[in-house]
PDB file of C-alpha atoms and ligand atoms in Angstrom:
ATOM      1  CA  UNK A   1     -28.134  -6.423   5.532  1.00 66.00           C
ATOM      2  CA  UNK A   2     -27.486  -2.533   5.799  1.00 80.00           C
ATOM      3  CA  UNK A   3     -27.610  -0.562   2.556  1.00 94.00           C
ATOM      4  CA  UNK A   4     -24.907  -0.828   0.374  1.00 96.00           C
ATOM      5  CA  UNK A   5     -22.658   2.746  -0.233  1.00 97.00           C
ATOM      6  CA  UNK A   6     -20.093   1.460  -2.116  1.00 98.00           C
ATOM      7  CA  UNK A   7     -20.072  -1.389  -4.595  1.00 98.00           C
ATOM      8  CA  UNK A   8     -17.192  -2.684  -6.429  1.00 98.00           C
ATOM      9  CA  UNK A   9     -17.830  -5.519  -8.995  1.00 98.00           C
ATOM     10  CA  UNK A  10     -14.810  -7.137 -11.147  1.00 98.00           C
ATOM     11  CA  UNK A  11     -12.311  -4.583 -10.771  1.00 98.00           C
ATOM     12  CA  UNK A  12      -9.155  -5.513 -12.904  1.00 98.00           C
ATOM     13  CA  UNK A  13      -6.095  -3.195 -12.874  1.00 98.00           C
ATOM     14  CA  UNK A  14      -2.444  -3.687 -14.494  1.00 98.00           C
ATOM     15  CA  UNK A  15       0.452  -1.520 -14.343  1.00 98.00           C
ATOM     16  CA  UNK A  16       2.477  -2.914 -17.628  1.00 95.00           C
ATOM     17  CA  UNK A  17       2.368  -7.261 -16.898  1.00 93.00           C
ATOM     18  CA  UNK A  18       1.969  -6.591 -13.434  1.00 96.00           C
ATOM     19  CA  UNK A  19      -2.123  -7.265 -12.506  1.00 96.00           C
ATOM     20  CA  UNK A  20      -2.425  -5.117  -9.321  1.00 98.00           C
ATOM     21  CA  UNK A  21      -6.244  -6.042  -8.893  1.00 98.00           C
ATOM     22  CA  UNK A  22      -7.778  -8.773 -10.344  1.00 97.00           C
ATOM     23  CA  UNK A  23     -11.923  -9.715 -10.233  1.00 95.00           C
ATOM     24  CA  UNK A  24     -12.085  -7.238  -7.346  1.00 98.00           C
ATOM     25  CA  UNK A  25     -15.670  -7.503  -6.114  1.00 98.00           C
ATOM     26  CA  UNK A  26     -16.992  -5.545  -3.099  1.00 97.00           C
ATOM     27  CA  UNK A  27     -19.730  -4.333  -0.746  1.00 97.00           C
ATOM     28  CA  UNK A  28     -19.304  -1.748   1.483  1.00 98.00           C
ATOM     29  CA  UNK A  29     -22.654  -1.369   3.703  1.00 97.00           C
ATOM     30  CA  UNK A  30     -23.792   2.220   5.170  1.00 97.00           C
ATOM     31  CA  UNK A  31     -22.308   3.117   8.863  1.00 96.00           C
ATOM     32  CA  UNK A  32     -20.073   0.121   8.876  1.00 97.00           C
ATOM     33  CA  UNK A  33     -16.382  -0.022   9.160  1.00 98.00           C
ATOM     34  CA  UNK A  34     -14.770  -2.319   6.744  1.00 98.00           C
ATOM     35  CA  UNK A  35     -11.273  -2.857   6.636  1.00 98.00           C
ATOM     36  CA  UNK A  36      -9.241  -3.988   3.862  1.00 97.00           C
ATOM     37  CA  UNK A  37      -6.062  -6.055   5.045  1.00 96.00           C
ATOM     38  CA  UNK A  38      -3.266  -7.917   3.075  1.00 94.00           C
ATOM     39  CA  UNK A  39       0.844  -8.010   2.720  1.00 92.00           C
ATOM     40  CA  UNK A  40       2.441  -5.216   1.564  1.00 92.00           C
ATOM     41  CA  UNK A  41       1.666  -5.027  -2.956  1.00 95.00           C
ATOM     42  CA  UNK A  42      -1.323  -6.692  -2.451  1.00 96.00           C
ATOM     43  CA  UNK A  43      -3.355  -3.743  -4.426  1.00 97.00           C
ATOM     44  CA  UNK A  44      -4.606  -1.812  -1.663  1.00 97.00           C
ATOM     45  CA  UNK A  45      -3.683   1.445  -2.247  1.00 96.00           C
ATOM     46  CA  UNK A  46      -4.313   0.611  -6.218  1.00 97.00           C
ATOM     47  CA  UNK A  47      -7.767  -0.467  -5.128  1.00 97.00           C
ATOM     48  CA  UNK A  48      -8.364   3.011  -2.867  1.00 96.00           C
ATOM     49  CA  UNK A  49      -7.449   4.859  -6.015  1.00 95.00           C
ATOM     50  CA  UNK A  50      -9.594   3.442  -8.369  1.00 97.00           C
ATOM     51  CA  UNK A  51     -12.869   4.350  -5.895  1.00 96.00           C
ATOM     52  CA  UNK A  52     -11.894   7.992  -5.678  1.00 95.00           C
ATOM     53  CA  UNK A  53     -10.697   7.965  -9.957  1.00 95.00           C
ATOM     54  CA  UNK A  54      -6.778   8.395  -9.030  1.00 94.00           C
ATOM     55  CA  UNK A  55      -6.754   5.554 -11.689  1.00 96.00           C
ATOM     56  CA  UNK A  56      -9.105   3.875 -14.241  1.00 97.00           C
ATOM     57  CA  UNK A  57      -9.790   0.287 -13.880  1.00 97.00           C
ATOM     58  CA  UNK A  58      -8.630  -2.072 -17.492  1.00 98.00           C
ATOM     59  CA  UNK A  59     -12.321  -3.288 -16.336  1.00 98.00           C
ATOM     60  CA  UNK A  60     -15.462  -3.457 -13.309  1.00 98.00           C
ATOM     61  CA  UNK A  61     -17.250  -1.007 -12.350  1.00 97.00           C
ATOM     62  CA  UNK A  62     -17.355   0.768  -8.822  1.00 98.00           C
ATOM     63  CA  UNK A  63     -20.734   2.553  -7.674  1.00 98.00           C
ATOM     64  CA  UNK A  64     -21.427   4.398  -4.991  1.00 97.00           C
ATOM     65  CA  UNK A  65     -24.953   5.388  -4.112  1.00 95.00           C
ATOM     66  CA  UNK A  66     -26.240   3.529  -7.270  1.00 94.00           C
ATOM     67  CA  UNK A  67     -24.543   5.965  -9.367  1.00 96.00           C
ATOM     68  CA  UNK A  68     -21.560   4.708 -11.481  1.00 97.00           C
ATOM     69  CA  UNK A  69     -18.241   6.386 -10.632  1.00 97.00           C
ATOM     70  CA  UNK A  70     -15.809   4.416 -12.880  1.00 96.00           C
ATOM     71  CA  UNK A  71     -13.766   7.039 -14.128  1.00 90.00           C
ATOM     72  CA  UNK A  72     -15.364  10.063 -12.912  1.00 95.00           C
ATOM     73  CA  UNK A  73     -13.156  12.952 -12.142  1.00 94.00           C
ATOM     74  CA  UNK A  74     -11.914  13.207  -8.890  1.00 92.00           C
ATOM     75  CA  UNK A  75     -12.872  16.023  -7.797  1.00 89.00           C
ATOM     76  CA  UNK A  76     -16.640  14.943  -8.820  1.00 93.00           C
ATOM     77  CA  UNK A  77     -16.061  12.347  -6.400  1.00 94.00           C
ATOM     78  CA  UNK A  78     -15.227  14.175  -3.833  1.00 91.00           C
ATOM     79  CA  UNK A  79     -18.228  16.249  -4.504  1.00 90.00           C
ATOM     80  CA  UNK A  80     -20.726  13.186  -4.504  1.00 93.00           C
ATOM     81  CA  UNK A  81     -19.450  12.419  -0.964  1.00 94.00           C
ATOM     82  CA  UNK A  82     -15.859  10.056  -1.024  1.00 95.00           C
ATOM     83  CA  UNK A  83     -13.419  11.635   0.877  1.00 93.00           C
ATOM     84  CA  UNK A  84      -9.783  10.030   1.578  1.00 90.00           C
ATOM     85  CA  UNK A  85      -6.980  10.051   3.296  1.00 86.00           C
ATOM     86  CA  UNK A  86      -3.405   9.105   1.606  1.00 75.00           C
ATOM     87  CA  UNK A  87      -0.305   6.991   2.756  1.00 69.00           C
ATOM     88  CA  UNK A  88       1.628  10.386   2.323  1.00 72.00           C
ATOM     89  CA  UNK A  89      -0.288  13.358   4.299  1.00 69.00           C
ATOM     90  CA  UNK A  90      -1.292  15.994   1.131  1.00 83.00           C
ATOM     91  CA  UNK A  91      -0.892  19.178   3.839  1.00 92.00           C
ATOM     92  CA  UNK A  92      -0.062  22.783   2.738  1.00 95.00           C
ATOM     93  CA  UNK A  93       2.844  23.035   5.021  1.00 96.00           C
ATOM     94  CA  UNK A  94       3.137  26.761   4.395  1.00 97.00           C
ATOM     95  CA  UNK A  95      -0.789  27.512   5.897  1.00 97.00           C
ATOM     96  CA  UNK A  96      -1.806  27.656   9.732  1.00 97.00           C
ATOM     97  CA  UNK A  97      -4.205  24.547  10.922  1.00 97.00           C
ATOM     98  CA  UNK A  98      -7.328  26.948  10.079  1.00 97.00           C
ATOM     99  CA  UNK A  99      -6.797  27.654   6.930  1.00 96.00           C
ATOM    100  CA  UNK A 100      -5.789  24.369   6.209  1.00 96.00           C
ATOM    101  CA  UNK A 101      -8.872  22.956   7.534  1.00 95.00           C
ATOM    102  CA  UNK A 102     -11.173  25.444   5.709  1.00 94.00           C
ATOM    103  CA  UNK A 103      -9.806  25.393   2.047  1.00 91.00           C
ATOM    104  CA  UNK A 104     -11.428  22.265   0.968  1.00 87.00           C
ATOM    105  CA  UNK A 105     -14.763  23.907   2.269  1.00 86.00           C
ATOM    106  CA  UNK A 106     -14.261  27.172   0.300  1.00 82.00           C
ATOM    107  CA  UNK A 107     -12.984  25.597  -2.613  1.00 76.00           C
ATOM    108  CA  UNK A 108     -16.128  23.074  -2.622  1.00 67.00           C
ATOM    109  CA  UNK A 109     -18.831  25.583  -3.072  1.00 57.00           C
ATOM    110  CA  UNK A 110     -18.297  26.608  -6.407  1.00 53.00           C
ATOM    111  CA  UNK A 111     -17.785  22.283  -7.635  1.00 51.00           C
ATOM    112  CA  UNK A 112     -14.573  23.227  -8.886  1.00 51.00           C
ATOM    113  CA  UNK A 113     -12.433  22.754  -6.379  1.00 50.00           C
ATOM    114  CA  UNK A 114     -10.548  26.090  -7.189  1.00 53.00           C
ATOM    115  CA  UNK A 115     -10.260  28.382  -4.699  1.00 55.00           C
ATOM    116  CA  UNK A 116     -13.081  30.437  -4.410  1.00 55.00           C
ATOM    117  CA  UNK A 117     -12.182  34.116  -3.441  1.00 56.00           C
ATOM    118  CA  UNK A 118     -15.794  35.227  -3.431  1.00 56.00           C
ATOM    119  CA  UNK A 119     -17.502  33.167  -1.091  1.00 59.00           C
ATOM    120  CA  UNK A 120     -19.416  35.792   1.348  1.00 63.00           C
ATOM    121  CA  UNK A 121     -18.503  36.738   4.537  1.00 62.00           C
ATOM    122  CA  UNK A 122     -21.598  34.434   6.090  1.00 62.00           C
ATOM    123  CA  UNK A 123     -19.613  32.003   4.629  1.00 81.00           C
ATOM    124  CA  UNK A 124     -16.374  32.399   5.750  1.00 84.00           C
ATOM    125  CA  UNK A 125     -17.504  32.723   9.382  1.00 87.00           C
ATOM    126  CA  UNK A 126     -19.482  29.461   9.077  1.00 90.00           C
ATOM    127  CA  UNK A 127     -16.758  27.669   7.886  1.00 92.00           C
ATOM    128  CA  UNK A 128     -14.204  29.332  10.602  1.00 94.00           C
ATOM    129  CA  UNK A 129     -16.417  27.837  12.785  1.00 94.00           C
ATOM    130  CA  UNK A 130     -16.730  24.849  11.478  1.00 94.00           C
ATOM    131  CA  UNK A 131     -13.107  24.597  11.200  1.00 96.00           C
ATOM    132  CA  UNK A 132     -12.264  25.634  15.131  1.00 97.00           C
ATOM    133  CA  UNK A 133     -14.968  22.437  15.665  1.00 95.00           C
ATOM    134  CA  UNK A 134     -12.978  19.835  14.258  1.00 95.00           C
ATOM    135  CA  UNK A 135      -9.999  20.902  14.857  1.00 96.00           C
ATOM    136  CA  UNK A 136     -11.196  20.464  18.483  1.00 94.00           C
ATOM    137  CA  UNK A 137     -12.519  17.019  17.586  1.00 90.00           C
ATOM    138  CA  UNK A 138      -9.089  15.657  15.872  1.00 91.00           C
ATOM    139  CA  UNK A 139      -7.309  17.389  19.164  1.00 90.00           C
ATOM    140  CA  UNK A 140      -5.062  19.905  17.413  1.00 94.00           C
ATOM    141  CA  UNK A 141      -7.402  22.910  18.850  1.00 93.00           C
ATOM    142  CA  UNK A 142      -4.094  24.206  20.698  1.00 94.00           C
ATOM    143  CA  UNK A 143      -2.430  25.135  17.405  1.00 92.00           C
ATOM    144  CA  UNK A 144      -5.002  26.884  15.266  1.00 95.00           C
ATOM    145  CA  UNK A 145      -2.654  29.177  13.630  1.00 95.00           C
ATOM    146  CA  UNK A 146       0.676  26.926  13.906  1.00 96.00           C
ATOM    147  CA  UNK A 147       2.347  26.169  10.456  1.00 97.00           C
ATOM    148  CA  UNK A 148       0.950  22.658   8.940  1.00 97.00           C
ATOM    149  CA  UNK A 149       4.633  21.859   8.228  1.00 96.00           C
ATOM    150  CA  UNK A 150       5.902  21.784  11.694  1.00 96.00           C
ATOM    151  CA  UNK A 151       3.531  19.200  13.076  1.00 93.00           C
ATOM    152  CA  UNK A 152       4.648  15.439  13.910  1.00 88.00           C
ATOM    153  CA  UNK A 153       4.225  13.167  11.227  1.00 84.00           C
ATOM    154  CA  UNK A 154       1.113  11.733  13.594  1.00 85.00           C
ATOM    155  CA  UNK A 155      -0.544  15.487  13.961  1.00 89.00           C
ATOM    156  CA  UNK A 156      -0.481  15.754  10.250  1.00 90.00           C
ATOM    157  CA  UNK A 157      -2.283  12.707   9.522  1.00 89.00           C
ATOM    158  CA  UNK A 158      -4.863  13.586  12.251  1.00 90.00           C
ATOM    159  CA  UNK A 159      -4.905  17.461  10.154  1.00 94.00           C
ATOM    160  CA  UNK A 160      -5.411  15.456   7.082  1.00 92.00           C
ATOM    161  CA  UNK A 161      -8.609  13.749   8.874  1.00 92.00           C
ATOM    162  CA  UNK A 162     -10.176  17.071   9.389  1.00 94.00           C
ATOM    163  CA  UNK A 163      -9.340  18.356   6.250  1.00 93.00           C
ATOM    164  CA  UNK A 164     -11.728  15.839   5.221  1.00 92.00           C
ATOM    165  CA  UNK A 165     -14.369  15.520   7.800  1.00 93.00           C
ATOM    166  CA  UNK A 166     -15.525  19.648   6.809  1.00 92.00           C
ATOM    167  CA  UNK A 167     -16.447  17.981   3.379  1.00 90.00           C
ATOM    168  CA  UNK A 168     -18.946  15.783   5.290  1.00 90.00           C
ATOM    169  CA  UNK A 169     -18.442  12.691   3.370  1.00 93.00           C
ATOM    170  CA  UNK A 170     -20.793   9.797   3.393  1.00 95.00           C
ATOM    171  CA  UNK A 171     -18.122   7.770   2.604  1.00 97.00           C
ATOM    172  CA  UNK A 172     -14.497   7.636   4.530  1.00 96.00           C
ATOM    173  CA  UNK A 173     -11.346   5.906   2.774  1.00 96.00           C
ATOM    174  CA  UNK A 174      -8.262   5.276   5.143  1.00 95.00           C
ATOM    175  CA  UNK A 175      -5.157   4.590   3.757  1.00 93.00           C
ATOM    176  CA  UNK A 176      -2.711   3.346   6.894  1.00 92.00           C
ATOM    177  CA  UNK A 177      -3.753   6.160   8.958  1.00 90.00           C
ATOM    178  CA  UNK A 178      -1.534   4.879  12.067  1.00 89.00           C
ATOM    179  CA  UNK A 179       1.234   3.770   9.791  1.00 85.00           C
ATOM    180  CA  UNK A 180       4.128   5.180  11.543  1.00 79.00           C
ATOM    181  CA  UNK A 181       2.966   6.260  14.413  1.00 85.00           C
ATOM    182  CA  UNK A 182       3.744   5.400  18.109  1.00 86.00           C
ATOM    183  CA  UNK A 183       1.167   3.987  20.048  1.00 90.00           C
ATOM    184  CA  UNK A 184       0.118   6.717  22.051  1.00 88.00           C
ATOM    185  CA  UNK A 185      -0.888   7.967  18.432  1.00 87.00           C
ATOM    186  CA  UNK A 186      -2.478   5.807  17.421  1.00 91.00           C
ATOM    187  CA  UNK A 187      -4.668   4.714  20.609  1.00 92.00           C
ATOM    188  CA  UNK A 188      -5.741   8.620  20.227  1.00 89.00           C
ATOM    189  CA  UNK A 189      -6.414   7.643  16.422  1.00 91.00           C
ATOM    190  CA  UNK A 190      -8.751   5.125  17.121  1.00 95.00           C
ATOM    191  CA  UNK A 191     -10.557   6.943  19.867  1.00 93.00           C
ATOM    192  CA  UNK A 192     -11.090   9.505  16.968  1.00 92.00           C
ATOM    193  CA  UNK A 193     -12.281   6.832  14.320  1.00 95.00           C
ATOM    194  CA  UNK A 194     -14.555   5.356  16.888  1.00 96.00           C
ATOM    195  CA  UNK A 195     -16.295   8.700  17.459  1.00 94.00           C
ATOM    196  CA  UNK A 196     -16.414   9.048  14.211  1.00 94.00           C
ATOM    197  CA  UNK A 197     -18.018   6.188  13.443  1.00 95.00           C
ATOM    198  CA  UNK A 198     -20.642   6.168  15.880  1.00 95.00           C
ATOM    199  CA  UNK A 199     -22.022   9.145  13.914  1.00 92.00           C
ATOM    200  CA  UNK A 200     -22.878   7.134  11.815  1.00 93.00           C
ATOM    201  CA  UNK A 201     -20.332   7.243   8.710  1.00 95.00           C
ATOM    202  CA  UNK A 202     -19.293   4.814   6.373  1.00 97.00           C
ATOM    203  CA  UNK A 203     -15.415   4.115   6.647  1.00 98.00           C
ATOM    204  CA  UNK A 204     -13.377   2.065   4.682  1.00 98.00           C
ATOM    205  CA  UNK A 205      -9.973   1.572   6.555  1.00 97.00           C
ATOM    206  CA  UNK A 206      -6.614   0.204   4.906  1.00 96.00           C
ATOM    207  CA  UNK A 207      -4.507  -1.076   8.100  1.00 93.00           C
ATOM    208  CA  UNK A 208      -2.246  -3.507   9.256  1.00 87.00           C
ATOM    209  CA  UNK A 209      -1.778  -3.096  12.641  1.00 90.00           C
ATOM    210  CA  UNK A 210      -4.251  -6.071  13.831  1.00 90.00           C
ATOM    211  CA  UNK A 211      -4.878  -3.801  17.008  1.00 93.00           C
ATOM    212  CA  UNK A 212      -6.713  -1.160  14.777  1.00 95.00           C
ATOM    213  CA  UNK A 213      -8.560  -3.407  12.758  1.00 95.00           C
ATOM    214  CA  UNK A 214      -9.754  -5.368  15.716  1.00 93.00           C
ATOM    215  CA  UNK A 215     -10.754  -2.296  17.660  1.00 96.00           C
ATOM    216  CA  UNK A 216     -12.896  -0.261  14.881  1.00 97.00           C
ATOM    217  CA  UNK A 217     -14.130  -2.873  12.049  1.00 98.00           C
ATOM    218  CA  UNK A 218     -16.938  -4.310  11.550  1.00 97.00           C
ATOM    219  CA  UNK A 219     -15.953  -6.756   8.157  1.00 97.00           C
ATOM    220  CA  UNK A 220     -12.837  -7.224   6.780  1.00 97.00           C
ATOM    221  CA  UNK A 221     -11.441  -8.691   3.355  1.00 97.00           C
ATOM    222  CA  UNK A 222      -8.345 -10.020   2.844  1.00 96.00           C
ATOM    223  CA  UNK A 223      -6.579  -8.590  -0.308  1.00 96.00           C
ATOM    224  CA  UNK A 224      -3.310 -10.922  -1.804  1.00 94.00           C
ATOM    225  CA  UNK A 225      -2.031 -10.518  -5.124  1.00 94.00           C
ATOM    226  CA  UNK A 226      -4.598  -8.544  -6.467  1.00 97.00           C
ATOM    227  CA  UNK A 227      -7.483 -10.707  -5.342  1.00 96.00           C
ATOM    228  CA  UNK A 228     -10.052 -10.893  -2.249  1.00 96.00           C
ATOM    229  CA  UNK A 229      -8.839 -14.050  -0.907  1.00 95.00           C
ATOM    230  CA  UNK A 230     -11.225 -14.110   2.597  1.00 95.00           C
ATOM    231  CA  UNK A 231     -13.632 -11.745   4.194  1.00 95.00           C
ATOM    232  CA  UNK A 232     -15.466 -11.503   7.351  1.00 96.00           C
ATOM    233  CA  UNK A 233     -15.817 -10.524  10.910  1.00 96.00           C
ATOM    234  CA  UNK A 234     -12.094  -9.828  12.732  1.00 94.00           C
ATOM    235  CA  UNK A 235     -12.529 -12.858  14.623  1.00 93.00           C
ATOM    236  CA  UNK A 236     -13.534 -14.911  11.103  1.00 94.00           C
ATOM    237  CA  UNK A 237     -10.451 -13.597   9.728  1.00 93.00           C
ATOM    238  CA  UNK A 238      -8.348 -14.078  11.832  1.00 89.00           C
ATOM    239  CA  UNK A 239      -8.743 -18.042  12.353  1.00 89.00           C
ATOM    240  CA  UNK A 240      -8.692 -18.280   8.564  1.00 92.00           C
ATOM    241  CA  UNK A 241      -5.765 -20.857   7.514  1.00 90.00           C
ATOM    242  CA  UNK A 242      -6.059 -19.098   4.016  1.00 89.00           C
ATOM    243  CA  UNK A 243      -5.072 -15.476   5.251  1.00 87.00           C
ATOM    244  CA  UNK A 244      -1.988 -16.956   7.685  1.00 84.00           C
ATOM    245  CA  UNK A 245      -1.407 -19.162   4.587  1.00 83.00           C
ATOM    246  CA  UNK A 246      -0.893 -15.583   2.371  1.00 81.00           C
ATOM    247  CA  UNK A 247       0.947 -13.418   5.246  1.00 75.00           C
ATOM    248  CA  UNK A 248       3.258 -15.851   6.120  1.00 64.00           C
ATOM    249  CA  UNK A 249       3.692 -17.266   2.245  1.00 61.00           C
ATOM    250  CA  UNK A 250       4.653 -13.456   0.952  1.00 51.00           C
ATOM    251  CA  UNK A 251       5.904 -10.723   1.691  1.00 45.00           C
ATOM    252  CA  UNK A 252       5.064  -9.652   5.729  1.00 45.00           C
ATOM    253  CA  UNK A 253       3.983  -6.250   6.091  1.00 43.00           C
TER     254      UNK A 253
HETATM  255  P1  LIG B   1      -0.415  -2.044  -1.319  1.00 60.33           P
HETATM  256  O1  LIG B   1      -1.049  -0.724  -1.076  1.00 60.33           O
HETATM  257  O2  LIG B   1      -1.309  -3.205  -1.017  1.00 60.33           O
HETATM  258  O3  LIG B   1       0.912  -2.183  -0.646  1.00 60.33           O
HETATM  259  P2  LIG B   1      -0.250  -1.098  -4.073  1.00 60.33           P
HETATM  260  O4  LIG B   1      -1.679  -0.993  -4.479  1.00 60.33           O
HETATM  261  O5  LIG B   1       0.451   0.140  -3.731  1.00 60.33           O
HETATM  262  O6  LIG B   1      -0.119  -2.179  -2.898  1.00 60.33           O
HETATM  263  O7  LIG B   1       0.550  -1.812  -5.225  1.00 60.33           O
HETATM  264  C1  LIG B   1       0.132  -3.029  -5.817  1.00 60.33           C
HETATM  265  C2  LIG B   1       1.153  -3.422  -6.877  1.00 60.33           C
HETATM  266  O8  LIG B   1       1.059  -2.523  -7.962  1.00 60.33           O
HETATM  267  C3  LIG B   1       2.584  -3.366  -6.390  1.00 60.33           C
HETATM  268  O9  LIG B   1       3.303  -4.404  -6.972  1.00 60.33           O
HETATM  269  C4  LIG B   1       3.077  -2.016  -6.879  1.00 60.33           C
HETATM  270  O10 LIG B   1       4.457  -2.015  -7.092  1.00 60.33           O
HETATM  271  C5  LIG B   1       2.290  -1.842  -8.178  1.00 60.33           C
HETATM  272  N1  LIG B   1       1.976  -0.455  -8.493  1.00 60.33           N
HETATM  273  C6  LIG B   1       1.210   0.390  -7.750  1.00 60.33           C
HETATM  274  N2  LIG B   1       1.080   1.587  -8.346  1.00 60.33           N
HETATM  275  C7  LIG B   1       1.798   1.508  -9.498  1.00 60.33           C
HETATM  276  C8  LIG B   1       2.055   2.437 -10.567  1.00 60.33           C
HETATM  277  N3  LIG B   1       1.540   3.670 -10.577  1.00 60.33           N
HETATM  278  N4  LIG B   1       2.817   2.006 -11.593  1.00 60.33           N
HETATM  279  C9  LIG B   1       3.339   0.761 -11.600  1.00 60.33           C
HETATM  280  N5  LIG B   1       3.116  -0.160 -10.643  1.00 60.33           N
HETATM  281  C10 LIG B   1       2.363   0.203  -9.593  1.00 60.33           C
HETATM  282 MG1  LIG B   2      -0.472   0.915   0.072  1.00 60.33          MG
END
């Protein structure tokens, strides 16, 4: 078994009556891609949100690295090495590609996330660098200095990749990062994840298009109601009368 990045044992979480994760355990293993599956309510996004301290669990604990992050700061999250990408793209519509791209670098140096006026010149021209690299690699190299706000809804979730990727996480969270996009978009999505991947990071991917999952993911769990109902390889999962039992039983996604 590969070392363990991210652990998550007995994570409960209500809003009000409503138990959105319940005895959440799990194991996320170094360079693997696990993806997280279940109908739409199941706690998915609450569970994504608890690992990068958007929310504090009732109860559990989630560690990553050995250390225990349960209800660190976000932003100290960020700086021990989660990065994530939302359901909603969080763009500054306003700001070209590049500077997009390079705030979360500048802001980063200082640990406070602010932005940091004084970084030195070295620094800006590394990170302009950095930035004109991966906006190459997400494939939006053609609009450097185009307005965030005017890309397709597809663009800016491949923006919101590389926003994160210049924070060199060891750990990757996904929420539905092909949800409404056409195919072309996402085929190119995947391509990206793949290469991604065989870097040699540690993604954690929150999808239900069955194409993705099956092309980029290693394990998969089955979330339902709050609770890990199956886990294994694609194939395991997808023969599994329990998990056809809970998509076609609720709500279908
Ligand atoms: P998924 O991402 O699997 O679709 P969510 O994690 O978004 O599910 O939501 C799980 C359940 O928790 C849903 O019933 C949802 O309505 C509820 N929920 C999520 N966030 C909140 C919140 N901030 N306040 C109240 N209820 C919430
Ligand atoms: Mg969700």
């Amino acid at each position: 078994m590969n070392k363990t990045v991210l652990h998550l044992d007995k994570i409960q979480k209500s809003f009000g009556g409503l138990r959105a994760l319940a005895d959440v355990n799990l194991n996320i293993e170094e360079a693997k891609t696990h993806a997280i599956i279940g109908p739409n309510g199941a706690g998915k996004s609450t569970l994504l949100n608890v690992c990068v301290g958007r929310l504090i669990p009732d109860s559990g604990h989630a560690t990553f690295d050995g250390k225990d992050i349960t209800g660190k700061d976000p932003h100290e999250i960020t700086q021990m090495g989660i990065a994530r990408v939302f359901q909603t793209p969080e763009i500054f519509p306003d700001l070209s590609l590049m500077d997009n791209v390079m705030l979360p670098a500048l802001s980063k140096r200082d640990g406070s996330f602010k932005f940091n006026p004084f970084a030195t010149m070295r620094t800006q021209n590394d990170i302009r660098d950095e930035a004109v690299h991966i906006l190459q690699d997400v494939g939006l190299d053609k609009f450097l200095d185009k307005e965030a706000g005017s890309l397709s809804r597809g663009d800016k979730r491949r923006l919101e990749l590389g926003m994160c990727l210049i924070l060199k996480p060891r750990l990757l969270l996904l929420d539905e990062p092909t949800a409404g996009m056409a195919r072309h978009d996402t085929n190119q999505t995947i391509e990206l994840l793949k290469k991604i991947k065989e870097r040699g990071m540690t993604i954690v991917i929150i999808e239900h298009d069955m194409h993705v999952v099956f092309s980029l993911a290693d394990t998969v769990s089955v979330l339902a109601r709050g609770k890990i109902i199956a886990g294994g390889t694609p194939e395991e999962v997808r023969e599994d009368p329990i998990v056809k039992e809970a998509y076609l039983g609720g709500a279908h996604e």
